[in-house]
Short mmCIF file of C-alpha atoms in Angstrom, two decimals:
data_model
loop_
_atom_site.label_atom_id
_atom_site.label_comp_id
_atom_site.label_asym_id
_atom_site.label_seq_id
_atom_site.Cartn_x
_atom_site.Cartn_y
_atom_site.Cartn_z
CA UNK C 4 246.85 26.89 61.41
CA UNK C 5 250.78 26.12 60.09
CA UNK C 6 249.96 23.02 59.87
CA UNK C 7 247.10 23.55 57.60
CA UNK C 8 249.10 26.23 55.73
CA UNK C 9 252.07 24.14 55.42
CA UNK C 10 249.78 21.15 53.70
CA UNK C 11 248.05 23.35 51.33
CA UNK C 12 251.40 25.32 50.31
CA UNK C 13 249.15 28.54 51.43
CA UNK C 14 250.48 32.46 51.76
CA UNK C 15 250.30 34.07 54.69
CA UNK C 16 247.38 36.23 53.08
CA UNK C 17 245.66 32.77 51.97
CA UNK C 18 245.75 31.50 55.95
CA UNK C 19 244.20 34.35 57.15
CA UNK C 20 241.59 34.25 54.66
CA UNK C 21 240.80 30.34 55.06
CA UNK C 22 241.08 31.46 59.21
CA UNK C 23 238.77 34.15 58.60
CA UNK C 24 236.25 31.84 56.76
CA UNK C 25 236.50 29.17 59.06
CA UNK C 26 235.88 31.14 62.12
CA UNK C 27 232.55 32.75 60.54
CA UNK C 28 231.28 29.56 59.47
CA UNK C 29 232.18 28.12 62.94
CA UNK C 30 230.14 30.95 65.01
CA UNK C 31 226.91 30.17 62.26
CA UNK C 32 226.87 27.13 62.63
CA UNK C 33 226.60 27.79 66.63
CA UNK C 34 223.82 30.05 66.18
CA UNK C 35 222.11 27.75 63.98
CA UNK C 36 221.74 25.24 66.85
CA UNK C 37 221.11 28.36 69.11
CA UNK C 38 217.33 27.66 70.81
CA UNK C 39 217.34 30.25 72.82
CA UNK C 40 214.28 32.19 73.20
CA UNK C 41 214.15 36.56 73.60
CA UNK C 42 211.09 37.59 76.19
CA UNK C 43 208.77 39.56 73.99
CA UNK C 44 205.64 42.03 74.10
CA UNK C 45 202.63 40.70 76.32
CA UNK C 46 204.75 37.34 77.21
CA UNK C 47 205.08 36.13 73.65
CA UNK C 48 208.51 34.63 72.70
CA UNK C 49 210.13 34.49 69.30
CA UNK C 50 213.00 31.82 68.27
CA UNK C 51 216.37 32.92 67.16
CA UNK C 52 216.63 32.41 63.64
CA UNK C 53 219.54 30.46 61.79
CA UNK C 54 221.90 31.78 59.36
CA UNK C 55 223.87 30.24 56.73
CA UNK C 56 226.82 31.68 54.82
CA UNK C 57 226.73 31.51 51.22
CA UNK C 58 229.20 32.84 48.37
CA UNK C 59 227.51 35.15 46.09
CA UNK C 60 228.68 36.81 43.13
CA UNK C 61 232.52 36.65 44.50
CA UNK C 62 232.23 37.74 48.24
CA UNK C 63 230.81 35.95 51.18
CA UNK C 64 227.69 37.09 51.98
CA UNK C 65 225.39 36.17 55.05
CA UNK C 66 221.68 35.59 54.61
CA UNK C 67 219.07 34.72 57.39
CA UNK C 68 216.54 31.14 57.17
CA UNK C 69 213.11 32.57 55.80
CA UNK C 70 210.65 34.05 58.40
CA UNK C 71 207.86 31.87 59.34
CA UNK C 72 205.31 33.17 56.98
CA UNK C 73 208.14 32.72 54.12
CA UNK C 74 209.44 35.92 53.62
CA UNK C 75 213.07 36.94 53.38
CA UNK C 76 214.92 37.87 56.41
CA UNK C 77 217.37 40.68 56.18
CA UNK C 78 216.96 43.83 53.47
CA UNK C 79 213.89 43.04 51.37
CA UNK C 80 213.54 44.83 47.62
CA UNK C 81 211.61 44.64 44.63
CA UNK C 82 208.74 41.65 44.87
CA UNK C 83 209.74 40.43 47.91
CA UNK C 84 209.45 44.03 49.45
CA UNK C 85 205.75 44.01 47.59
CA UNK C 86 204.91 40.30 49.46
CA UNK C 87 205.13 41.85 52.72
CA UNK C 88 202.98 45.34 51.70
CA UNK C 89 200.59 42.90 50.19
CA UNK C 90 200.84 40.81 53.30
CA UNK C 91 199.96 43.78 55.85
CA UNK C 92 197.46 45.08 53.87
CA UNK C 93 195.50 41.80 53.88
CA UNK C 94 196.11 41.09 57.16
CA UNK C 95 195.57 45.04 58.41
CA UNK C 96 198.60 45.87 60.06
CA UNK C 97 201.50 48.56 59.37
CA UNK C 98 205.11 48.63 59.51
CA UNK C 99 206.37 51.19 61.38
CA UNK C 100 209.42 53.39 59.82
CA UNK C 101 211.88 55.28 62.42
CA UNK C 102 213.99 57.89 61.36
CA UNK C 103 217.67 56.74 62.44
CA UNK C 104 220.62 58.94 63.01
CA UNK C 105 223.30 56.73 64.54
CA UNK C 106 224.01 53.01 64.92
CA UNK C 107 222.32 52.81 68.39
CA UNK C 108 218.94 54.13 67.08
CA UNK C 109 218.95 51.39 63.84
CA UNK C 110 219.97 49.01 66.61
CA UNK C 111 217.05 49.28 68.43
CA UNK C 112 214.96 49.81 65.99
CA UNK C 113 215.92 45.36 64.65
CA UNK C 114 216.12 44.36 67.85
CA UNK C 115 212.15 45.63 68.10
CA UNK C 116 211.46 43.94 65.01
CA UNK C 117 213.08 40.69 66.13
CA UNK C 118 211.20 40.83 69.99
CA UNK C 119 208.24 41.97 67.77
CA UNK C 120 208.27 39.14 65.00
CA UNK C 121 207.61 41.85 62.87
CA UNK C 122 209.20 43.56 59.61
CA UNK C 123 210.30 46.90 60.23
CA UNK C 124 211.27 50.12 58.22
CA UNK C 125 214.76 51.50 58.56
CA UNK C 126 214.42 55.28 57.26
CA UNK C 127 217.18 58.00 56.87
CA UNK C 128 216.26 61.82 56.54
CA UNK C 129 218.42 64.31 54.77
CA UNK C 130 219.36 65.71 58.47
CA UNK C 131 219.74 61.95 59.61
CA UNK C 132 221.98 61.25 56.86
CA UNK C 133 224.08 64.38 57.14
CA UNK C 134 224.19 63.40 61.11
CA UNK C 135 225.72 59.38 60.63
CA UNK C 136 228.60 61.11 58.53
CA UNK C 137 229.54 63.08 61.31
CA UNK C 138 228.82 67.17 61.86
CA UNK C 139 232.16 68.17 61.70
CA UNK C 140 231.99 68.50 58.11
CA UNK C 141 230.54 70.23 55.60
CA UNK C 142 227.11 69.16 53.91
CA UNK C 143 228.68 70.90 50.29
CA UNK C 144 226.43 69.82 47.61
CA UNK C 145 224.85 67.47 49.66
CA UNK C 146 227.52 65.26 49.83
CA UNK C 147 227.78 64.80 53.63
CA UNK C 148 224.03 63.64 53.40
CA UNK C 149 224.61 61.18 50.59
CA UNK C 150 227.94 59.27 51.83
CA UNK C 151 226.10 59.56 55.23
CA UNK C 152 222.92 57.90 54.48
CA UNK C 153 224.63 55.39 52.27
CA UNK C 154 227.20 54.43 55.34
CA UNK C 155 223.92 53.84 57.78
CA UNK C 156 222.73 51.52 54.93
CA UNK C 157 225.47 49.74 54.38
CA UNK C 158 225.70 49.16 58.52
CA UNK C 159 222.14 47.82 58.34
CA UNK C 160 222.73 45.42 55.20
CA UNK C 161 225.69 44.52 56.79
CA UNK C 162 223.80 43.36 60.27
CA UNK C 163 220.18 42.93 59.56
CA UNK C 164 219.74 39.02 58.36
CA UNK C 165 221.17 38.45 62.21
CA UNK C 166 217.94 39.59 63.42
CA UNK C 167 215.78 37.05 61.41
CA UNK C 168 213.09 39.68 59.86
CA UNK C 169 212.49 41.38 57.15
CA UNK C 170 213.72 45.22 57.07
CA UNK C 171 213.25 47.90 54.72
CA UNK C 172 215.53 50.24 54.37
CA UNK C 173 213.85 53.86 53.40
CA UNK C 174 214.56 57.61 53.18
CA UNK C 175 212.49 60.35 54.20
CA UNK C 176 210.99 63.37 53.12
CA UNK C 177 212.94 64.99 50.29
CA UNK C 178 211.66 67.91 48.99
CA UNK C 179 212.54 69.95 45.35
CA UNK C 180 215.66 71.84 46.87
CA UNK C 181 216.75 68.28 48.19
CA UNK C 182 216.87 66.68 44.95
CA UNK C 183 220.45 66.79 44.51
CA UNK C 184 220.73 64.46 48.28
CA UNK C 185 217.84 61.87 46.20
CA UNK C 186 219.99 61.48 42.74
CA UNK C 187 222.84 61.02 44.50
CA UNK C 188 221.35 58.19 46.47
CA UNK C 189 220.20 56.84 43.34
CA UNK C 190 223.18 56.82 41.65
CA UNK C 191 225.06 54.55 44.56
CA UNK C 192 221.93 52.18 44.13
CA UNK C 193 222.37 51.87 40.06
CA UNK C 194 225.75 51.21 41.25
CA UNK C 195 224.91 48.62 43.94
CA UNK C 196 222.25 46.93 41.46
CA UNK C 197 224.87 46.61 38.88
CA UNK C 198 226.88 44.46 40.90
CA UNK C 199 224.25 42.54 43.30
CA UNK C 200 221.31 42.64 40.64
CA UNK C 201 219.09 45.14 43.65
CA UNK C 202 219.16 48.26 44.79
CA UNK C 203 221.35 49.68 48.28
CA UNK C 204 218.23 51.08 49.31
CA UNK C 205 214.57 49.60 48.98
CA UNK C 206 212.29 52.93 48.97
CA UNK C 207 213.21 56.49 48.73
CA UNK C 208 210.29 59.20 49.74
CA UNK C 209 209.62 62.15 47.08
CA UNK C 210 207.84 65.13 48.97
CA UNK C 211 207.21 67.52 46.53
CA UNK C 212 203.57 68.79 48.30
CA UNK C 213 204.93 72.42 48.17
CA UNK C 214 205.03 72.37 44.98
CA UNK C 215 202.25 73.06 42.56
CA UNK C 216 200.46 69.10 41.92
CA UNK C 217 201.14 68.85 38.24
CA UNK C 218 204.80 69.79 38.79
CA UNK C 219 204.77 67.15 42.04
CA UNK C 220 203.68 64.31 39.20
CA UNK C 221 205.42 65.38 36.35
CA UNK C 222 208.73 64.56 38.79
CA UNK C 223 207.78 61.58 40.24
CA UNK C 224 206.71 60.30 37.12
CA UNK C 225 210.31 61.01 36.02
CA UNK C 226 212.07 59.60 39.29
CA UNK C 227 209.56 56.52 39.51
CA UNK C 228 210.33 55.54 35.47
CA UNK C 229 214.56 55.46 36.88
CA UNK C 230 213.62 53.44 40.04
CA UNK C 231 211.57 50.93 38.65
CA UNK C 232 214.00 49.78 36.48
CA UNK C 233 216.05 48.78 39.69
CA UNK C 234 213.25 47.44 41.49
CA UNK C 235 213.36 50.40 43.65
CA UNK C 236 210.04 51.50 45.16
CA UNK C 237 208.76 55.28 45.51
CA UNK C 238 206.47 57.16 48.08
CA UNK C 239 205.16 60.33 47.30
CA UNK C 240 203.36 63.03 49.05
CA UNK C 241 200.15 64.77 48.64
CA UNK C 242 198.68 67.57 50.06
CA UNK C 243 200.51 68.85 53.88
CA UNK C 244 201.69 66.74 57.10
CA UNK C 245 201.33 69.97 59.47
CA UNK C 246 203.83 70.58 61.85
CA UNK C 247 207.65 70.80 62.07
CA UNK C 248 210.41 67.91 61.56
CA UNK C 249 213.78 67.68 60.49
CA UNK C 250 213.64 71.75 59.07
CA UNK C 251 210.86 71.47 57.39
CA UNK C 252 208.20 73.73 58.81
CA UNK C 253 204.73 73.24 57.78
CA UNK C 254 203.46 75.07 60.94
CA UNK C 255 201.38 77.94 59.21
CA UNK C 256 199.71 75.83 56.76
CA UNK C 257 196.61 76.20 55.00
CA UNK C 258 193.98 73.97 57.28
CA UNK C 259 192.57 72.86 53.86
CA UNK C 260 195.90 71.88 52.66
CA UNK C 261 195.58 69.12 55.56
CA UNK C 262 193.06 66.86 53.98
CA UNK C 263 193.72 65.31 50.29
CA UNK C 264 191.00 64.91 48.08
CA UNK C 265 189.99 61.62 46.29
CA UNK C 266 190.40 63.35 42.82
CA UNK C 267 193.95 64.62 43.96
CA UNK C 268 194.44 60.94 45.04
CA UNK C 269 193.04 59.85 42.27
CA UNK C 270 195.59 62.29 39.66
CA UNK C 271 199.03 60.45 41.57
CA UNK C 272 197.01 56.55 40.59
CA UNK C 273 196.27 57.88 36.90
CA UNK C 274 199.94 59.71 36.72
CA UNK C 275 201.70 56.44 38.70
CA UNK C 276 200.55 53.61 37.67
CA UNK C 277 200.92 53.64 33.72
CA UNK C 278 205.03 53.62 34.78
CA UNK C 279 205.54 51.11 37.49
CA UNK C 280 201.41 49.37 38.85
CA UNK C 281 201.42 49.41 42.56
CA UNK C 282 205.16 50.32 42.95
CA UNK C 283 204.65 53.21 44.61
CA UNK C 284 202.86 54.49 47.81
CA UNK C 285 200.95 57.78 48.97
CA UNK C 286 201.84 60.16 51.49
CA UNK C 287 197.93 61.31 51.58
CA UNK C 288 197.05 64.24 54.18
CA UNK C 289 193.90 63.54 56.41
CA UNK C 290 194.71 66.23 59.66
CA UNK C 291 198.61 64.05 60.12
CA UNK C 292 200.89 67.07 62.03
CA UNK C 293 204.37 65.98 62.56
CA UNK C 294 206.22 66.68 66.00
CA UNK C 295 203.60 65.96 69.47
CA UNK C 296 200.57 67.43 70.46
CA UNK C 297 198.09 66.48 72.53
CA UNK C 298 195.11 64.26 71.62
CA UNK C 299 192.07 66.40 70.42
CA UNK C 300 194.61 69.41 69.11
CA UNK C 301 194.71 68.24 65.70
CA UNK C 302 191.73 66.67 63.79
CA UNK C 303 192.86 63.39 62.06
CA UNK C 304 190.03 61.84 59.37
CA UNK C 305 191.15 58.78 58.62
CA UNK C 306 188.07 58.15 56.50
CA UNK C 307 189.30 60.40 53.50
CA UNK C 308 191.43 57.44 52.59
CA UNK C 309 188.38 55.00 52.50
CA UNK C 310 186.67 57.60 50.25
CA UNK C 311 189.65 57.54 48.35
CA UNK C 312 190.14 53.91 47.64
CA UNK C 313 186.13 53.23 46.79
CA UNK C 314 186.74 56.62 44.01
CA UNK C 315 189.52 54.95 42.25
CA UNK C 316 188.31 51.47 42.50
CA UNK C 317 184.96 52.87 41.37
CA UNK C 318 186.84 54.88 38.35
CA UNK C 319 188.75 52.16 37.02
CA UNK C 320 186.55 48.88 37.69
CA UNK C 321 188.48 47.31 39.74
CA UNK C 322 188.39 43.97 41.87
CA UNK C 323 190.19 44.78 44.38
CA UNK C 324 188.87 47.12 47.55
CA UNK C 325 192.17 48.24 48.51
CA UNK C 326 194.37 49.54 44.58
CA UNK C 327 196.55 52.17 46.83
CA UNK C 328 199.08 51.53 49.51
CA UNK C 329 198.63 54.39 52.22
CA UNK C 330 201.51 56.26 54.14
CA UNK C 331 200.69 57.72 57.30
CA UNK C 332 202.73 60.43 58.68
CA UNK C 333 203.09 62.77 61.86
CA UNK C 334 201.08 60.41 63.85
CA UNK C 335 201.84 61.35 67.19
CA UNK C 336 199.33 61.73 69.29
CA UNK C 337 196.89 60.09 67.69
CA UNK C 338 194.81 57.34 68.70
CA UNK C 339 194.88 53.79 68.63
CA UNK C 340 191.39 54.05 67.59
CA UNK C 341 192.48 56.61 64.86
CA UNK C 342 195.38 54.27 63.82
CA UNK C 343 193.58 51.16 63.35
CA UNK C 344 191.08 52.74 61.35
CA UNK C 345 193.71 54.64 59.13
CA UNK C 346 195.23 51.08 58.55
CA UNK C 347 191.52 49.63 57.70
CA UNK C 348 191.91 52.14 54.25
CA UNK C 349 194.75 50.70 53.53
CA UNK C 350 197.64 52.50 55.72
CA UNK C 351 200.99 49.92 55.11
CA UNK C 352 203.21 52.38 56.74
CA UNK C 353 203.65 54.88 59.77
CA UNK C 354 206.17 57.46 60.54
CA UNK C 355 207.68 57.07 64.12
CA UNK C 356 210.18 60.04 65.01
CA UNK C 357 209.11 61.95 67.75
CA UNK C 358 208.23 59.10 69.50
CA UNK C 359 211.38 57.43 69.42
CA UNK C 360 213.35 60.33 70.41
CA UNK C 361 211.81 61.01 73.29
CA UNK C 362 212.05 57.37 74.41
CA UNK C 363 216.16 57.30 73.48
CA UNK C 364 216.64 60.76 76.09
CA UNK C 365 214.10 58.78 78.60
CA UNK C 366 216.27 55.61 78.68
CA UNK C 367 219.53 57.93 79.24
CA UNK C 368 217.78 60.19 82.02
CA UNK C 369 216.73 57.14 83.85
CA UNK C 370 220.05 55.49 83.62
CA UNK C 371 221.38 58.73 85.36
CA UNK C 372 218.97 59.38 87.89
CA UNK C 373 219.62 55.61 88.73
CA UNK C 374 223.22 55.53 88.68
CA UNK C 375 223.81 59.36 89.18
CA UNK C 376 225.91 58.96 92.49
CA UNK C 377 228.48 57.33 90.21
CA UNK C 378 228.50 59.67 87.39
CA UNK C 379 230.30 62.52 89.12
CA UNK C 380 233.58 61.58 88.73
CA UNK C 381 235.87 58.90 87.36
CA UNK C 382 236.53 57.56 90.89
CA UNK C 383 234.59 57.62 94.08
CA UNK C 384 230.39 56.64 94.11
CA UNK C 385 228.44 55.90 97.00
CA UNK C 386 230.62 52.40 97.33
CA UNK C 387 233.78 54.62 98.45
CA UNK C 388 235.53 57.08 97.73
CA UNK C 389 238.43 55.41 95.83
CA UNK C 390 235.77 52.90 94.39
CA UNK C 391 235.92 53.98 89.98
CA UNK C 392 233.23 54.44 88.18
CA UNK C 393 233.94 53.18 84.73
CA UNK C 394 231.49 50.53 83.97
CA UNK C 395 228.79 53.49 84.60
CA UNK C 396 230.01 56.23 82.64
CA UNK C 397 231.16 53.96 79.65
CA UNK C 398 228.89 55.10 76.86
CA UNK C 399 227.84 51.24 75.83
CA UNK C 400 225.93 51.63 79.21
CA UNK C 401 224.17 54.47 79.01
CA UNK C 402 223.55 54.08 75.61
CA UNK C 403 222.07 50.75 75.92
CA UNK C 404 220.08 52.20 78.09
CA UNK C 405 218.89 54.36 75.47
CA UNK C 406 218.05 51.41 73.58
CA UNK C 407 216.47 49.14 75.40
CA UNK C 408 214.15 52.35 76.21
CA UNK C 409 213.17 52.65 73.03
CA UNK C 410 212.60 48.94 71.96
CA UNK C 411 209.96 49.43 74.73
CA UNK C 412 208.66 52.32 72.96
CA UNK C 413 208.32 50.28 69.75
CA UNK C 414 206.64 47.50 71.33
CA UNK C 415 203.76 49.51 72.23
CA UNK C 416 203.85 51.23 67.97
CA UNK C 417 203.52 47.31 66.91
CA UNK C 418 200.62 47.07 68.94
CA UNK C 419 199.18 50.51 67.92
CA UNK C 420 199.75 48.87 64.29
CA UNK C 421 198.11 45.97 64.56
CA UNK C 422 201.77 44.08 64.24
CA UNK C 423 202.59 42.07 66.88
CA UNK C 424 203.42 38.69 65.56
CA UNK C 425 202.92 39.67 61.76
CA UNK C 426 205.10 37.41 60.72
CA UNK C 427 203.15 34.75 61.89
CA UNK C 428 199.66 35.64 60.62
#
């Protein structure tokens, strides 16, 4: 390296740079001859995918070999976020979206996607958000929650082309007294699409169902008109997802306020897609509860959102059987029966939270039970008594643990969703 500084008269600052640069490209171009193969779902296998480094707009910036089927690997926006809705639609499958809190949950979450060879949808919540900042300190003004969710965005931009699929990144519910948490996250992606011509964030969830429906449009209409001018997409919500999750307590809600109508349906496509045509998805209720129950407790009819697509297709002449892309939330418990048909009406999307952390506490409770006579102390274990016990009680063990749990989890969601090997279909 003096050598090479010496030649090229560089600073001190310049060979660190050129070392710095040399060394990344070094590593990609190792894992672009990588062959090696990750065990997957049911046997199947998925190649490692190349990367490349390329210099864009000033900085160097990694980006992942297209998928198989041709879509972008690494955080997908705008039209190429629309291929892949398009894409599961026609081939009837859905993404599913985990709410994230910390690095190790997003973690798992790509690593799924990659074993999958599936896209996958990296969501934040306001309580998610608020959580990656760290809760020693104060949520004022929502500010916590903002720099928060931005930080576990910029942590999955900053790894997600290494896993070779496409990822969404996503927020959560946000209802009216959250608005100041959604603008903002808005304003940091006008500020990221000034500079990288797309937004920080893909999607960002509106859930204004509490509110009366004409004031619910007459926002989104107003939010939607701001995002699609950075190519960011908006879901909305319509009607009530029963249940409890992330403070939001829907638990004494009207039964009837569980199951949208196709006129209601119909209202958001009239109000919608005059602004921004088919850049925006539905939150519809058909008997979704969030939290777990067991099967048979709730009544899910997946068939409202059939009736719904044949009333607006019907209104509007259309061609197409299928105008609306479906969300479906609080769907644990349900079926796979009840799933597959939801995604049949056009379901692109399901919420996993629950789920997922149940699976993370599984993965650390099993790692304890298995390893629990060396996780009473830093030194003796069954091994001896001055035998230490550091490689055990290290958190990256545990918590991988945790992980690996929960990729297990979210092979068995792809299959509920129709999605193993999407990217291939």
């Amino acid at each position: 390296w003096n050598r090479l500084a010496a030649h090229n008269r560089l600073s001190p600052l310049g060979t660190r740079i050129v070392r710095t640069l040399v060394t990344m490209a070094l590593s990609m171009a190792a894992t672009s001859c990588m062959s090696a193969k990750v065990s997957a779902f049911n046997g199947k296998t998925v190649q490692a995918k190349s990367v490349k480094a390329q210099a864009a707009r000033g900085a160097l910036k990694v980006e992942a070999s297209a998928t198989s089927t041709g879509f972008k690997a690494g955080v997908v926006t705008g039209k190429d976020f629309i291929k892949i809705l398009d894409h599961a639609r026609d081939n009837e499958y859905a993404i599913p979206a985990v709410n994230c809190t910390m690095s190790p949950v997003t973690n798992a979450c790509l690593e799924a996607a990659k074993v999958a060879n599936a896209p996958i949808i990296i969501q934040f919540s306001n309580g998610g958000g608020y959580y990656n900042i760290g809760k020693g300190v104060k949520n004022e003004n929502q500010k916590a929650a903002i720099a928060g969710s931005i930080a576990g965005a910029l942590h999955v931009r900053a790894v997600a082309e290494f896993y070779g699929v496409p990822v969404i990144l996503h927020t959560d519910h946000c209802a009216k007294k959250l608005l100041t948490w959604f603008d903002g996250l808005l304003e940091a992606n006008e500020d990221y699409f000034s500079k990288y011509g797309e937004p920080l964030f893909t999607s960002h969830m509106l859930d204004l169902s509490e509110e009366p429906i004409e004031e619910n449009l007459e926002i989104c209409k107003k939010y939607l008109k701001r995002m699609a001018a950075i190519d960011c997409f908006l879901e909305m919500e319509i009607g009530i997802t029963g249940g409890e999750e992330d403070g939001v307590d829907n638990t004494d809600a009207n039964p009837e306020d569980l199951y949208s109508k196709p006129e209601e349906i119909y209202d958001v496509y009239k109000a919608l897609e005059p602004i921004a045509p088919g850049f925006y998805s539905v939150a519809a209720a058909f008997g979704n509860v969030h939290g777990v129950y067991k099967a048979g407790n709730v009544k899910l009819t997946p068939s409202i959102l059939g009736e719904a697509q044949k009333y607006i297709k019907e209104k509007e002449g259309l061609s197409v059987d299928k105008p609306v892309y479906f969300v479906f939330h609080g769907g644990s418990g349900s079926s796979r029966a009840e799933i597959r048909e939801a995604i049949g009406y056009g379901v692109i999307k399901m919420n996993i939270d629950t789920d997922t952390q149940w699976s993370f506490w599984d993965g650390v409770r099993d790692y304890y039970q298995k390893f629990e006579g060396y996780l009473q102390g830093q030194i003796g274990n069954p091994e001896g008594e001055d035998k230490p016990n550091k490689n055990k009680y290290d958190p990256r063990a545990w918590i991988r643990a945790a992980e690996v749990s929960t990729v297990n989890r979210l092979m068995v969601a792809y299959e509920d969703l129709n999605a193993i090997d999407a990217l291939s279909k």
